Amino acid sequence: MVITDVRLVVVGFSDDDTSRDEPLWEVDQSVVAQVERKKFSKGERNFRITFTDGSWCRFHSYSESAVNRILRHLSSTFLPLDQLTPAQQNAISIYLAECSSSEQESGGSGSVYPYGIVTRRPSGNLLFEAWSDPAHSVNGLDGCTMHLISPEGGPPNLQPGDLD
């Protein structure tokens, strides 16, 4: 599944090469009304997307972290990086520099990709997510990092739902 600030795209793979995905179906994000985790599913990795016309579809993921990202991204407002305030952009720059230094110290390449995503959380705080080339994966995840920022660009007051 690919989620952008405009579209939701379901992709498939004709072989084991995940770089050759093929779009199977897509819809504008504006028609997504609700996204919910199905609590009774094994490992709580099933989720349902309901659309503004009342129709819905149910999905399953083998990765809990993928479900968490999908739920977070489909239930949040995306903010383009160029529309952030200077204080918010500065907070992200400082965080990226700290991540790069930390990655190098742990034996990684130090490469942190600055083209992350920023979403506004229900509290108003901003969540920045980026990717890097770590020395070692953590819980099967390679280089996904998150940083929470207050609306003013400073340290946040953590609220329920900020990291969901």
C-alpha positions in Angstrom: 0.0 0.0 0.0 1.3 3.4 -0.9 -0.1 6.5 0.8 0.6 10.0 -0.4 -0.9 13.3 0.6 -3.3 12.9 -2.3 -3.9 9.2 -3.0 -4.1 5.8 -1.5 -2.7 3.1 -3.9 -2.9 -0.6 -3.4 0.0 -2.3 -5.2 0.9 -5.9 -6.0 4.1 -7.7 -6.9 4.4 -10.1 -9.8 7.5 -11.7 -8.3 9.7 -11.4 -5.2 11.3 -8.2 -6.4 9.5 -5.5 -4.3 11.0 -2.8 -6.5 8.6 -3.8 -9.3 5.3 -3.1 -7.7 2.2 -2.6 -9.9 -0.7 -0.4 -9.0 -3.8 -2.6 -8.7 -6.3 0.1 -7.4 -6.2 3.7 -6.2 -8.5 6.3 -4.8 -8.2 10.0 -3.7 -7.4 10.4 0.0 -10.4 12.8 0.2 -12.8 9.9 -0.1 -11.3 8.0 2.9 -13.8 8.6 5.8 -12.4 6.4 8.5 -9.6 3.9 9.2 -9.8 1.4 12.1 -7.9 -1.5 13.4 -9.9 -4.7 13.8 -9.2 -5.7 17.4 -10.4 -9.2 17.1 -7.9 -10.1 14.3 -4.9 -12.2 14.9 -2.2 -9.9 16.1 -4.5 -7.0 15.5 -3.0 -6.7 12.0 -6.3 -6.4 10.2 -7.8 -3.0 9.4 -10.8 -1.5 7.7 -11.0 1.5 5.5 -14.4 3.1 5.2 -15.1 5.6 2.4 -17.4 8.6 2.3 -20.0 6.7 0.2 -20.3 4.1 3.0 -18.4 1.4 1.2 -15.4 -0.2 2.9 -12.6 -2.7 2.4 -10.6 -4.8 4.8 -6.9 -5.4 4.7 -4.4 -7.6 6.5 -0.7 -7.0 7.0 2.0 -9.3 8.1 3.7 -6.4 9.8 2.3 -4.6 12.9 4.6 -1.6 12.3 3.2 -1.3 8.7 -0.4 -1.3 10.1 0.6 1.3 12.6 2.0 3.6 9.8 -1.0 3.0 7.6 -3.4 3.9 10.4 -1.4 6.9 11.4 -1.0 8.2 7.8 -4.6 7.7 6.8 -6.0 9.4 9.9 -3.7 12.4 9.9 -3.2 15.6 8.0 0.0 15.7 5.9 2.0 18.9 6.0 4.4 19.7 3.1 7.9 20.4 4.5 8.0 23.8 2.6 4.9 25.0 4.5 6.4 24.5 8.0 7.4 27.5 10.0 11.2 28.3 10.3 11.2 27.1 13.9 9.6 23.7 12.8 12.0 23.4 9.9 14.9 24.1 12.3 13.8 21.5 14.8 13.7 18.9 12.0 17.2 19.9 10.7 18.7 19.6 14.2 17.0 16.2 14.7 18.3 14.9 11.3 21.9 16.0 12.2 21.6 14.2 15.6 20.3 11.1 13.8 23.1 11.1 11.3 25.8 11.4 14.0 24.1 8.6 16.0 24.0 6.4 13.0 27.7 6.9 12.3 28.6 6.2 15.9 26.7 2.9 15.8 28.5 1.7 12.6 25.9 2.9 10.1 26.5 5.0 7.0 25.2 8.1 8.7 22.8 8.7 5.7 19.5 10.0 6.9 17.1 10.9 4.1 15.8 14.5 4.7 12.6 13.9 2.7 10.4 12.6 5.5 6.8 13.1 6.2 5.2 15.5 8.6 1.7 14.8 10.0 -0.4 16.9 12.3 -1.5 14.8 15.3 -4.9 15.2 17.0 -3.2 17.3 19.8 -1.8 19.8 17.2 1.8 18.4 17.7 3.7 17.5 14.5 5.2 14.1 13.9 8.2 13.9 11.6 9.1 10.5 10.1 12.3 9.8 8.1 14.4 6.9 7.0 18.1 6.1 7.3 20.6 3.4 6.6 21.2 1.9 10.1 24.0 -0.4 11.1 21.5 -2.9 12.5 17.8 -3.3 12.0 15.6 -2.9 15.2 12.7 -5.3 15.4 12.9 -6.0 11.7 12.7 -2.3 10.8 15.5 -0.7 8.8 15.9 2.9 9.6 12.5 4.3 10.4 12.8 7.2 12.8 10.1 9.5 14.3 10.4 12.9 16.0 7.6 14.7 17.7 7.6 18.5 17.6 5.3 21.1 19.3 3.3 23.4 17.0 5.8 26.1 17.8 8.7 23.9 16.8 10.0 23.1 20.3 9.8 20.2 22.6 6.2 18.8 22.7 3.9 18.2 25.5 3.1 14.5 24.7 -0.6 13.8 24.4 -2.6 10.6 23.9 -2.7 9.7 20.2 0.5 11.6 19.3 2.4 8.4 18.5 -0.4 6.2 17.4 
